[in-house]
């Protein structure tokens, strides 16, 4: 199946050299790999699919940043695949394909970026692009406990932890309305677990703000063939099946039928 997918997507696996692979907390890591031309093509909200040793299914990860030819990934230890990635050392090779997906539709509107856990990863890349385009933004990121992500600035960003190890405590959604009332964003970009995203859309609707969400679900093929990641999207008064891996992972928050 993989050969068919690769042909359909005209993507060739890249054996990328690992530049760095370091823990940011006890279960969150950051890996930087030499993504070659894939790095130059990537836009925020897109993901790459990593081959984890002999596991049949590649694991999808959002691009957390791009610097020159380097691709940054921030990942949480979950199971066999992420455990394998965490053991890799600088100088070793990692096999990935990508970038895949549509990415965020960046508009010139004051933005609020809402990330929960490793869902913050694509928003870091987005924040870099917004800065380049001189679009003002506020970033709010929620974690269970303290995570040392150098791209986040505690003096500027809202870093919210459930264990109260940062200035703001609780869940990121606990602070959402206060942040909206203070900063009056015109658009919300978000990524994280489904309950967080549902709440973000609810609040965005309440304040009449457009929202774009990067969805994360279990992928099988990850390239649009198996239909294993479909969701319902409202489009022109019709409910349509869309594949998160191929048609997304970014969707207009207001169009998602949860
Ligand atoms: C578009 C997209 C972007 C993602 N970006 C990130 C990221 O930036 N950082 C990060 O830590 N995680 C991210 N994830 C989740 C990540 O893919 C899973 O945590 C990872 O695949 C788990 O693999 P595992 O072998 O360690 O765990 P296992 O639980 O052993 O995985 C078993 C199977 O389930 C799939 N799977 C398990 N959990 C998830 C999940 N939450 N989402 C999708 N597939 C899952 C795996 O691909 C695999 O096929 C993303 C998922 C998607 C769909
Ligand atoms: S995971 Fe196969 S179509 Fe999306």
PDB file of C-alpha atoms and ligand atoms in Angstrom:
ATOM      1  CA  UNK A   1       0.000   0.000   0.000  1.00  0.00           C
ATOM      2  CA  UNK A   2       2.836   2.351   0.826  1.00  0.00           C
ATOM      3  CA  UNK A   3       4.259   2.194  -2.730  1.00  0.00           C
ATOM      4  CA  UNK A   4       0.888   3.256  -4.162  1.00  0.00           C
ATOM      5  CA  UNK A   5       0.639   6.096  -1.671  1.00  0.00           C
ATOM      6  CA  UNK A   6       4.093   7.379  -2.428  1.00  0.00           C
ATOM      7  CA  UNK A   7       3.439   7.436  -6.138  1.00  0.00           C
ATOM      8  CA  UNK A   8       0.129   9.218  -5.608  1.00  0.00           C
ATOM      9  CA  UNK A   9       1.727  11.869  -3.458  1.00  0.00           C
ATOM     10  CA  UNK A  10       4.983  12.168  -5.415  1.00  0.00           C
ATOM     11  CA  UNK A  11       6.832  12.169  -2.101  1.00  0.00           C
ATOM     12  CA  UNK A  12      10.066  10.331  -1.719  1.00  0.00           C
ATOM     13  CA  UNK A  13      11.283   9.070   1.661  1.00  0.00           C
ATOM     14  CA  UNK A  14      14.227  11.064   2.953  1.00  0.00           C
ATOM     15  CA  UNK A  15      16.967   9.570   5.102  1.00  0.00           C
ATOM     16  CA  UNK A  16      17.605  12.635   7.212  1.00  0.00           C
ATOM     17  CA  UNK A  17      20.558  13.117   9.496  1.00  0.00           C
ATOM     18  CA  UNK A  18      19.616  13.861  13.094  1.00  0.00           C
ATOM     19  CA  UNK A  19      21.108  17.134  14.269  1.00  0.00           C
ATOM     20  CA  UNK A  20      19.855  16.937  17.857  1.00  0.00           C
ATOM     21  CA  UNK A  21      17.398  14.854  19.923  1.00  0.00           C
ATOM     22  CA  UNK A  22      16.913  16.152  23.446  1.00  0.00           C
ATOM     23  CA  UNK A  23      14.335  15.837  26.252  1.00  0.00           C
ATOM     24  CA  UNK A  24      12.344  18.996  27.083  1.00  0.00           C
ATOM     25  CA  UNK A  25      10.681  17.281  30.074  1.00  0.00           C
ATOM     26  CA  UNK A  26      10.466  13.687  31.307  1.00  0.00           C
ATOM     27  CA  UNK A  27       8.127  12.682  28.450  1.00  0.00           C
ATOM     28  CA  UNK A  28       8.409  15.418  25.803  1.00  0.00           C
ATOM     29  CA  UNK A  29      11.341  15.560  23.389  1.00  0.00           C
ATOM     30  CA  UNK A  30      12.524  17.724  20.538  1.00  0.00           C
ATOM     31  CA  UNK A  31      14.261  16.252  17.521  1.00  0.00           C
ATOM     32  CA  UNK A  32      15.939  18.384  14.867  1.00  0.00           C
ATOM     33  CA  UNK A  33      16.645  16.688  11.568  1.00  0.00           C
ATOM     34  CA  UNK A  34      18.158  17.757   8.304  1.00  0.00           C
ATOM     35  CA  UNK A  35      15.006  17.875   6.199  1.00  0.00           C
ATOM     36  CA  UNK A  36      16.754  19.088   3.038  1.00  0.00           C
ATOM     37  CA  UNK A  37      14.305  20.485   0.445  1.00  0.00           C
ATOM     38  CA  UNK A  38      11.293  19.302   2.521  1.00  0.00           C
ATOM     39  CA  UNK A  39      12.219  21.975   5.061  1.00  0.00           C
ATOM     40  CA  UNK A  40      12.067  24.699   2.441  1.00  0.00           C
ATOM     41  CA  UNK A  41       8.636  23.570   1.204  1.00  0.00           C
ATOM     42  CA  UNK A  42       7.017  23.215   4.643  1.00  0.00           C
ATOM     43  CA  UNK A  43       4.328  25.572   5.886  1.00  0.00           C
ATOM     44  CA  UNK A  44       2.860  25.763   9.413  1.00  0.00           C
ATOM     45  CA  UNK A  45       0.191  23.143  10.113  1.00  0.00           C
ATOM     46  CA  UNK A  46       1.793  20.523   7.877  1.00  0.00           C
ATOM     47  CA  UNK A  47       3.217  17.266   9.179  1.00  0.00           C
ATOM     48  CA  UNK A  48       5.825  14.673   8.302  1.00  0.00           C
ATOM     49  CA  UNK A  49       5.468  10.889   8.630  1.00  0.00           C
ATOM     50  CA  UNK A  50       8.337   9.118  10.333  1.00  0.00           C
ATOM     51  CA  UNK A  51       9.278   5.488   9.802  1.00  0.00           C
ATOM     52  CA  UNK A  52       9.928   3.976  13.214  1.00  0.00           C
ATOM     53  CA  UNK A  53      12.256   1.019  12.796  1.00  0.00           C
ATOM     54  CA  UNK A  54      10.217  -1.942  11.501  1.00  0.00           C
ATOM     55  CA  UNK A  55       6.758  -0.642  12.446  1.00  0.00           C
ATOM     56  CA  UNK A  56       4.492  -0.856   9.394  1.00  0.00           C
ATOM     57  CA  UNK A  57       2.658   2.431   9.956  1.00  0.00           C
ATOM     58  CA  UNK A  58       4.606   5.649   9.828  1.00  0.00           C
ATOM     59  CA  UNK A  59       3.955   8.046  12.730  1.00  0.00           C
ATOM     60  CA  UNK A  60       2.725  11.577  11.889  1.00  0.00           C
ATOM     61  CA  UNK A  61       4.237  14.636  13.612  1.00  0.00           C
ATOM     62  CA  UNK A  62       3.540  18.328  13.101  1.00  0.00           C
ATOM     63  CA  UNK A  63       6.412  20.493  11.982  1.00  0.00           C
ATOM     64  CA  UNK A  64       7.275  22.606  15.020  1.00  0.00           C
ATOM     65  CA  UNK A  65       9.732  24.866  13.235  1.00  0.00           C
ATOM     66  CA  UNK A  66      12.002  25.127  10.239  1.00  0.00           C
ATOM     67  CA  UNK A  67      15.430  26.746  10.210  1.00  0.00           C
ATOM     68  CA  UNK A  68      17.258  26.576   6.885  1.00  0.00           C
ATOM     69  CA  UNK A  69      17.200  22.869   6.014  1.00  0.00           C
ATOM     70  CA  UNK A  70      16.385  21.781   9.586  1.00  0.00           C
ATOM     71  CA  UNK A  71      12.969  20.495  10.602  1.00  0.00           C
ATOM     72  CA  UNK A  72      12.059  20.606  14.293  1.00  0.00           C
ATOM     73  CA  UNK A  73       9.593  18.134  15.802  1.00  0.00           C
ATOM     74  CA  UNK A  74       8.323  18.234  19.383  1.00  0.00           C
ATOM     75  CA  UNK A  75       6.998  14.838  20.412  1.00  0.00           C
ATOM     76  CA  UNK A  76       5.521  13.160  23.439  1.00  0.00           C
ATOM     77  CA  UNK A  77       6.423   9.593  24.389  1.00  0.00           C
ATOM     78  CA  UNK A  78       3.365   7.442  23.698  1.00  0.00           C
ATOM     79  CA  UNK A  79       4.280   3.946  22.562  1.00  0.00           C
ATOM     80  CA  UNK A  80       6.732   1.962  20.491  1.00  0.00           C
ATOM     81  CA  UNK A  81       7.215   4.549  17.743  1.00  0.00           C
ATOM     82  CA  UNK A  82       7.980   7.564  19.889  1.00  0.00           C
ATOM     83  CA  UNK A  83      10.085   5.414  22.228  1.00  0.00           C
ATOM     84  CA  UNK A  84      12.183   4.398  19.196  1.00  0.00           C
ATOM     85  CA  UNK A  85      12.582   8.025  18.059  1.00  0.00           C
ATOM     86  CA  UNK A  86      13.667   9.098  21.556  1.00  0.00           C
ATOM     87  CA  UNK A  87      16.571   6.609  21.452  1.00  0.00           C
ATOM     88  CA  UNK A  88      18.067   8.042  18.241  1.00  0.00           C
ATOM     89  CA  UNK A  89      21.325   9.966  18.514  1.00  0.00           C
ATOM     90  CA  UNK A  90      22.797  12.963  16.671  1.00  0.00           C
ATOM     91  CA  UNK A  91      24.463  11.867  13.438  1.00  0.00           C
ATOM     92  CA  UNK A  92      22.153   8.850  13.000  1.00  0.00           C
ATOM     93  CA  UNK A  93      19.578   8.760  10.190  1.00  0.00           C
ATOM     94  CA  UNK A  94      15.800   8.934  10.420  1.00  0.00           C
ATOM     95  CA  UNK A  95      13.476   8.109   7.521  1.00  0.00           C
ATOM     96  CA  UNK A  96      10.570  10.473   6.896  1.00  0.00           C
ATOM     97  CA  UNK A  97       8.190  11.545   4.142  1.00  0.00           C
ATOM     98  CA  UNK A  98       6.560  14.919   3.812  1.00  0.00           C
ATOM     99  CA  UNK A  99       5.579  17.586   4.281  1.00  0.00           C
ATOM    100  CA  UNK A 100       1.933  16.525   4.056  1.00  0.00           C
ATOM    101  CA  UNK A 101      -1.344  18.352   4.583  1.00  0.00           C
ATOM    102  CA  UNK A 102      -2.827  21.721   3.788  1.00  0.00           C
ATOM    103  CA  UNK A 103      -1.401  23.889   6.578  1.00  0.00           C
ATOM    104  CA  UNK A 104      -2.906  27.009   8.135  1.00  0.00           C
ATOM    105  CA  UNK A 105      -4.389  29.693   5.932  1.00  0.00           C
ATOM    106  CA  UNK A 106      -2.521  32.710   7.304  1.00  0.00           C
ATOM    107  CA  UNK A 107      -4.497  35.931   7.056  1.00  0.00           C
ATOM    108  CA  UNK A 108      -3.567  39.466   8.095  1.00  0.00           C
ATOM    109  CA  UNK A 109      -5.661  39.399  11.255  1.00  0.00           C
ATOM    110  CA  UNK A 110      -4.565  39.723  14.862  1.00  0.00           C
ATOM    111  CA  UNK A 111      -4.162  36.118  15.937  1.00  0.00           C
ATOM    112  CA  UNK A 112      -4.597  34.068  19.069  1.00  0.00           C
ATOM    113  CA  UNK A 113      -2.707  30.761  19.004  1.00  0.00           C
ATOM    114  CA  UNK A 114      -4.078  28.178  21.450  1.00  0.00           C
ATOM    115  CA  UNK A 115      -2.041  25.024  21.982  1.00  0.00           C
ATOM    116  CA  UNK A 116      -2.597  22.160  24.390  1.00  0.00           C
ATOM    117  CA  UNK A 117       0.320  19.843  25.121  1.00  0.00           C
ATOM    118  CA  UNK A 118       2.313  18.833  22.036  1.00  0.00           C
ATOM    119  CA  UNK A 119      -0.495  20.463  20.039  1.00  0.00           C
ATOM    120  CA  UNK A 120       1.530  23.614  20.669  1.00  0.00           C
ATOM    121  CA  UNK A 121       4.166  22.346  18.197  1.00  0.00           C
ATOM    122  CA  UNK A 122       2.570  23.553  14.906  1.00  0.00           C
ATOM    123  CA  UNK A 123       1.679  26.860  16.560  1.00  0.00           C
ATOM    124  CA  UNK A 124       5.340  27.582  17.275  1.00  0.00           C
ATOM    125  CA  UNK A 125       6.074  27.278  13.549  1.00  0.00           C
ATOM    126  CA  UNK A 126       2.993  29.409  12.853  1.00  0.00           C
ATOM    127  CA  UNK A 127       4.182  32.094  15.301  1.00  0.00           C
ATOM    128  CA  UNK A 128       7.487  32.358  13.380  1.00  0.00           C
ATOM    129  CA  UNK A 129       5.617  32.892  10.118  1.00  0.00           C
ATOM    130  CA  UNK A 130       3.301  35.471  11.684  1.00  0.00           C
ATOM    131  CA  UNK A 131       6.353  37.344  12.967  1.00  0.00           C
ATOM    132  CA  UNK A 132       7.911  37.285   9.471  1.00  0.00           C
ATOM    133  CA  UNK A 133       4.670  38.658   8.027  1.00  0.00           C
ATOM    134  CA  UNK A 134       4.420  41.246  10.839  1.00  0.00           C
ATOM    135  CA  UNK A 135       1.018  39.913  11.919  1.00  0.00           C
ATOM    136  CA  UNK A 136       0.473  40.463  15.662  1.00  0.00           C
ATOM    137  CA  UNK A 137      -0.317  37.387  17.743  1.00  0.00           C
ATOM    138  CA  UNK A 138      -0.734  36.110  21.279  1.00  0.00           C
ATOM    139  CA  UNK A 139       0.284  32.550  22.056  1.00  0.00           C
ATOM    140  CA  UNK A 140      -1.317  30.539  24.864  1.00  0.00           C
ATOM    141  CA  UNK A 141       0.100  27.078  25.527  1.00  0.00           C
ATOM    142  CA  UNK A 142      -1.088  24.622  28.157  1.00  0.00           C
ATOM    143  CA  UNK A 143       0.904  21.705  29.538  1.00  0.00           C
ATOM    144  CA  UNK A 144       0.438  19.221  32.364  1.00  0.00           C
ATOM    145  CA  UNK A 145       3.770  20.254  33.843  1.00  0.00           C
ATOM    146  CA  UNK A 146       6.730  22.476  33.086  1.00  0.00           C
ATOM    147  CA  UNK A 147       8.290  21.923  29.644  1.00  0.00           C
ATOM    148  CA  UNK A 148      11.473  23.656  28.567  1.00  0.00           C
ATOM    149  CA  UNK A 149      10.567  24.819  25.047  1.00  0.00           C
ATOM    150  CA  UNK A 150      13.060  27.588  24.207  1.00  0.00           C
ATOM    151  CA  UNK A 151      10.795  29.070  21.514  1.00  0.00           C
ATOM    152  CA  UNK A 152       8.177  29.937  24.152  1.00  0.00           C
ATOM    153  CA  UNK A 153       8.701  33.207  25.989  1.00  0.00           C
ATOM    154  CA  UNK A 154       7.175  33.310  29.508  1.00  0.00           C
ATOM    155  CA  UNK A 155       7.364  37.136  29.442  1.00  0.00           C
ATOM    156  CA  UNK A 156       5.247  37.345  26.297  1.00  0.00           C
ATOM    157  CA  UNK A 157       3.359  34.069  25.879  1.00  0.00           C
ATOM    158  CA  UNK A 158       0.737  32.638  28.200  1.00  0.00           C
ATOM    159  CA  UNK A 159       2.322  29.425  29.478  1.00  0.00           C
ATOM    160  CA  UNK A 160      -0.229  27.572  31.550  1.00  0.00           C
ATOM    161  CA  UNK A 161       0.513  24.444  33.572  1.00  0.00           C
ATOM    162  CA  UNK A 162      -1.797  22.086  35.409  1.00  0.00           C
ATOM    163  CA  UNK A 163       0.763  21.604  38.194  1.00  0.00           C
ATOM    164  CA  UNK A 164       1.021  25.409  38.747  1.00  0.00           C
ATOM    165  CA  UNK A 165       4.741  25.425  37.871  1.00  0.00           C
ATOM    166  CA  UNK A 166       4.291  28.505  35.656  1.00  0.00           C
ATOM    167  CA  UNK A 167       2.753  31.961  36.084  1.00  0.00           C
ATOM    168  CA  UNK A 168      -0.681  30.722  34.937  1.00  0.00           C
ATOM    169  CA  UNK A 169      -2.174  27.522  36.286  1.00  0.00           C
ATOM    170  CA  UNK A 170      -4.944  25.179  35.202  1.00  0.00           C
ATOM    171  CA  UNK A 171      -5.928  24.323  31.651  1.00  0.00           C
ATOM    172  CA  UNK A 172      -5.338  26.575  28.666  1.00  0.00           C
ATOM    173  CA  UNK A 173      -9.116  26.766  28.110  1.00  0.00           C
ATOM    174  CA  UNK A 174      -9.603  28.138  31.652  1.00  0.00           C
ATOM    175  CA  UNK A 175      -7.844  31.329  30.488  1.00  0.00           C
ATOM    176  CA  UNK A 176      -9.301  31.600  27.010  1.00  0.00           C
ATOM    177  CA  UNK A 177     -12.069  34.135  27.575  1.00  0.00           C
ATOM    178  CA  UNK A 178      -9.860  36.377  29.704  1.00  0.00           C
ATOM    179  CA  UNK A 179      -7.167  36.352  26.988  1.00  0.00           C
ATOM    180  CA  UNK A 180      -9.759  37.136  24.307  1.00  0.00           C
ATOM    181  CA  UNK A 181     -11.213  39.994  26.345  1.00  0.00           C
ATOM    182  CA  UNK A 182      -7.730  41.427  26.984  1.00  0.00           C
ATOM    183  CA  UNK A 183      -6.257  41.111  23.480  1.00  0.00           C
ATOM    184  CA  UNK A 184      -9.298  41.135  21.172  1.00  0.00           C
ATOM    185  CA  UNK A 185      -7.945  38.690  18.557  1.00  0.00           C
ATOM    186  CA  UNK A 186      -9.587  38.537  15.123  1.00  0.00           C
ATOM    187  CA  UNK A 187      -8.693  34.906  14.416  1.00  0.00           C
ATOM    188  CA  UNK A 188      -7.891  31.838  16.518  1.00  0.00           C
ATOM    189  CA  UNK A 189      -5.548  29.048  15.434  1.00  0.00           C
ATOM    190  CA  UNK A 190      -5.507  25.979  17.640  1.00  0.00           C
ATOM    191  CA  UNK A 191      -4.187  22.447  17.996  1.00  0.00           C
ATOM    192  CA  UNK A 192      -4.598  19.915  20.774  1.00  0.00           C
ATOM    193  CA  UNK A 193      -6.922  17.187  22.045  1.00  0.00           C
ATOM    194  CA  UNK A 194     -10.516  17.172  20.748  1.00  0.00           C
ATOM    195  CA  UNK A 195     -12.193  18.469  23.968  1.00  0.00           C
ATOM    196  CA  UNK A 196      -9.893  21.527  23.884  1.00  0.00           C
ATOM    197  CA  UNK A 197     -10.607  22.162  20.200  1.00  0.00           C
ATOM    198  CA  UNK A 198     -14.373  21.827  20.703  1.00  0.00           C
ATOM    199  CA  UNK A 199     -14.225  24.395  23.484  1.00  0.00           C
ATOM    200  CA  UNK A 200     -12.073  26.726  21.368  1.00  0.00           C
ATOM    201  CA  UNK A 201     -14.711  26.649  18.605  1.00  0.00           C
ATOM    202  CA  UNK A 202     -17.500  27.248  21.135  1.00  0.00           C
ATOM    203  CA  UNK A 203     -15.733  30.316  22.529  1.00  0.00           C
ATOM    204  CA  UNK A 204     -14.689  31.530  19.065  1.00  0.00           C
ATOM    205  CA  UNK A 205     -18.349  31.352  17.991  1.00  0.00           C
ATOM    206  CA  UNK A 206     -19.448  33.170  21.143  1.00  0.00           C
ATOM    207  CA  UNK A 207     -17.090  36.073  20.334  1.00  0.00           C
ATOM    208  CA  UNK A 208     -17.733  35.840  16.585  1.00  0.00           C
ATOM    209  CA  UNK A 209     -14.086  35.050  15.823  1.00  0.00           C
ATOM    210  CA  UNK A 210     -13.012  32.784  12.963  1.00  0.00           C
ATOM    211  CA  UNK A 211     -11.086  29.692  14.037  1.00  0.00           C
ATOM    212  CA  UNK A 212      -8.754  27.266  12.268  1.00  0.00           C
ATOM    213  CA  UNK A 213      -7.885  23.975  13.898  1.00  0.00           C
ATOM    214  CA  UNK A 214      -5.125  21.464  13.189  1.00  0.00           C
ATOM    215  CA  UNK A 215      -6.700  18.100  14.006  1.00  0.00           C
ATOM    216  CA  UNK A 216      -4.837  15.058  15.285  1.00  0.00           C
ATOM    217  CA  UNK A 217      -6.376  11.604  15.034  1.00  0.00           C
ATOM    218  CA  UNK A 218      -4.981   8.116  14.716  1.00  0.00           C
ATOM    219  CA  UNK A 219      -3.694   7.690  11.175  1.00  0.00           C
ATOM    220  CA  UNK A 220      -3.226   4.423   9.329  1.00  0.00           C
ATOM    221  CA  UNK A 221      -1.910   5.071   5.787  1.00  0.00           C
ATOM    222  CA  UNK A 222      -1.506   8.801   6.496  1.00  0.00           C
ATOM    223  CA  UNK A 223      -1.688   9.586   2.777  1.00  0.00           C
ATOM    224  CA  UNK A 224      -5.390   9.691   1.932  1.00  0.00           C
ATOM    225  CA  UNK A 225      -5.923   6.132   0.711  1.00  0.00           C
ATOM    226  CA  UNK A 226      -7.489   4.094   3.534  1.00  0.00           C
ATOM    227  CA  UNK A 227     -10.228   6.583   4.611  1.00  0.00           C
ATOM    228  CA  UNK A 228      -9.381   5.686   8.208  1.00  0.00           C
ATOM    229  CA  UNK A 229      -9.223   9.290   9.402  1.00  0.00           C
ATOM    230  CA  UNK A 230     -12.432  10.775   7.986  1.00  0.00           C
ATOM    231  CA  UNK A 231     -14.419  13.474   9.736  1.00  0.00           C
ATOM    232  CA  UNK A 232     -17.607  15.287   8.802  1.00  0.00           C
ATOM    233  CA  UNK A 233     -17.296  18.812   7.453  1.00  0.00           C
ATOM    234  CA  UNK A 234     -20.165  21.166   6.655  1.00  0.00           C
ATOM    235  CA  UNK A 235     -19.591  22.651   3.197  1.00  0.00           C
ATOM    236  CA  UNK A 236     -22.200  24.582   1.169  1.00  0.00           C
ATOM    237  CA  UNK A 237     -25.006  23.285   3.420  1.00  0.00           C
ATOM    238  CA  UNK A 238     -23.918  19.702   2.857  1.00  0.00           C
ATOM    239  CA  UNK A 239     -22.121  17.331   5.205  1.00  0.00           C
ATOM    240  CA  UNK A 240     -19.056  15.906   3.503  1.00  0.00           C
ATOM    241  CA  UNK A 241     -16.519  13.261   4.472  1.00  0.00           C
ATOM    242  CA  UNK A 242     -13.003  14.674   4.633  1.00  0.00           C
ATOM    243  CA  UNK A 243      -9.751  12.909   5.376  1.00  0.00           C
ATOM    244  CA  UNK A 244      -7.717  14.601   8.071  1.00  0.00           C
ATOM    245  CA  UNK A 245      -4.426  13.361   6.589  1.00  0.00           C
ATOM    246  CA  UNK A 246      -5.134  14.472   3.023  1.00  0.00           C
ATOM    247  CA  UNK A 247      -7.786  17.239   3.096  1.00  0.00           C
ATOM    248  CA  UNK A 248      -6.521  18.587   6.451  1.00  0.00           C
ATOM    249  CA  UNK A 249      -5.165  18.438   9.032  1.00  0.00           C
ATOM    250  CA  UNK A 250      -6.289  22.091   9.226  1.00  0.00           C
ATOM    251  CA  UNK A 251     -10.018  22.826   9.021  1.00  0.00           C
ATOM    252  CA  UNK A 252     -12.220  25.842   9.601  1.00  0.00           C
ATOM    253  CA  UNK A 253     -13.408  25.355  13.198  1.00  0.00           C
ATOM    254  CA  UNK A 254     -16.959  26.404  12.340  1.00  0.00           C
ATOM    255  CA  UNK A 255     -17.276  23.760   9.624  1.00  0.00           C
ATOM    256  CA  UNK A 256     -16.472  20.711  11.749  1.00  0.00           C
ATOM    257  CA  UNK A 257     -19.350  18.416  12.711  1.00  0.00           C
ATOM    258  CA  UNK A 258     -18.071  16.969  15.994  1.00  0.00           C
TER     259      UNK A 258
HETATM  260  C1  LIG B   1      -1.406  15.302  11.907  1.00  0.00           C
HETATM  261  C2  LIG B   1      -0.820  14.807  13.215  1.00  0.00           C
HETATM  262  C3  LIG B   1       0.176  15.538  13.822  1.00  0.00           C
HETATM  263  C4  LIG B   1       0.731  15.087  15.026  1.00  0.00           C
HETATM  264  N1  LIG B   1       1.704  15.838  15.599  1.00  0.00           N
HETATM  265  C5  LIG B   1       2.269  15.424  16.739  1.00  0.00           C
HETATM  266  C6  LIG B   1       3.316  16.186  17.332  1.00  0.00           C
HETATM  267  O1  LIG B   1       3.735  17.235  16.823  1.00  0.00           O
HETATM  268  N2  LIG B   1       3.850  15.714  18.483  1.00  0.00           N
HETATM  269  C7  LIG B   1       3.405  14.546  19.071  1.00  0.00           C
HETATM  270  O2  LIG B   1       3.929  14.163  20.121  1.00  0.00           O
HETATM  271  N3  LIG B   1       2.418  13.815  18.530  1.00  0.00           N
HETATM  272  C8  LIG B   1       1.847  14.222  17.380  1.00  0.00           C
HETATM  273  N4  LIG B   1       0.853  13.465  16.823  1.00  0.00           N
HETATM  274  C9  LIG B   1       0.470  12.215  17.482  1.00  0.00           C
HETATM  275  C10 LIG B   1       1.519  11.138  17.134  1.00  0.00           C
HETATM  276  O3  LIG B   1       1.404  10.804  15.770  1.00  0.00           O
HETATM  277  C11 LIG B   1       1.289   9.897  17.995  1.00  0.00           C
HETATM  278  O4  LIG B   1       1.488  10.225  19.348  1.00  0.00           O
HETATM  279  C12 LIG B   1       2.262   8.816  17.596  1.00  0.00           C
HETATM  280  O5  LIG B   1       1.926   8.329  16.322  1.00  0.00           O
HETATM  281  C13 LIG B   1       2.221   7.690  18.609  1.00  0.00           C
HETATM  282  O6  LIG B   1       3.022   6.645  18.125  1.00  0.00           O
HETATM  283  P1  LIG B   1       3.584   5.530  19.105  1.00  0.00           P
HETATM  284  O7  LIG B   1       4.018   4.382  18.289  1.00  0.00           O
HETATM  285  O8  LIG B   1       4.587   6.106  20.039  1.00  0.00           O
HETATM  286  O9  LIG B   1       2.329   5.186  19.989  1.00  0.00           O
HETATM  287  P2  LIG B   1       1.270   4.040  19.823  1.00  0.00           P
HETATM  288  O10 LIG B   1       0.166   4.401  20.730  1.00  0.00           O
HETATM  289  O11 LIG B   1       1.926   2.726  20.008  1.00  0.00           O
HETATM  290  O12 LIG B   1       0.761   4.157  18.348  1.00  0.00           O
HETATM  291  C14 LIG B   1      -0.098   3.186  17.834  1.00  0.00           C
HETATM  292  C15 LIG B   1      -0.760   3.679  16.587  1.00  0.00           C
HETATM  293  O13 LIG B   1      -1.649   4.729  16.846  1.00  0.00           O
HETATM  294  C16 LIG B   1      -1.284   5.888  16.149  1.00  0.00           C
HETATM  295  N5  LIG B   1      -1.499   6.957  17.121  1.00  0.00           N
HETATM  296  C17 LIG B   1      -1.436   6.840  18.456  1.00  0.00           C
HETATM  297  N6  LIG B   1      -1.772   7.983  19.049  1.00  0.00           N
HETATM  298  C18 LIG B   1      -2.050   8.851  18.071  1.00  0.00           C
HETATM  299  C19 LIG B   1      -2.469  10.195  18.059  1.00  0.00           C
HETATM  300  N7  LIG B   1      -2.682  10.905  19.168  1.00  0.00           N
HETATM  301  N8  LIG B   1      -2.637  10.783  16.867  1.00  0.00           N
HETATM  302  C20 LIG B   1      -2.429  10.101  15.742  1.00  0.00           C
HETATM  303  N9  LIG B   1      -2.054   8.819  15.684  1.00  0.00           N
HETATM  304  C21 LIG B   1      -1.868   8.199  16.839  1.00  0.00           C
HETATM  305  C22 LIG B   1       0.137   5.675  15.729  1.00  0.00           C
HETATM  306  O14 LIG B   1       0.479   6.360  14.524  1.00  0.00           O
HETATM  307  C23 LIG B   1       0.157   4.193  15.530  1.00  0.00           C
HETATM  308  O15 LIG B   1      -0.382   3.839  14.288  1.00  0.00           O
HETATM  309  C24 LIG B   1       0.267  13.889  15.633  1.00  0.00           C
HETATM  310  C25 LIG B   1      -0.743  13.155  15.021  1.00  0.00           C
HETATM  311  C26 LIG B   1      -1.287  13.612  13.838  1.00  0.00           C
HETATM  312  C27 LIG B   1      -2.371  12.822  13.193  1.00  0.00           C
HETATM  313  S1  LIG B   2      -5.068   7.737   7.488  1.00  0.00           S
HETATM  314 FE1  LIG B   2      -5.582   6.714   5.633  1.00  0.00          FE
HETATM  315  S2  LIG B   2      -6.850   8.182   4.639  1.00  0.00           S
HETATM  316 FE2  LIG B   2      -6.099   9.249   6.375  1.00  0.00          FE
END
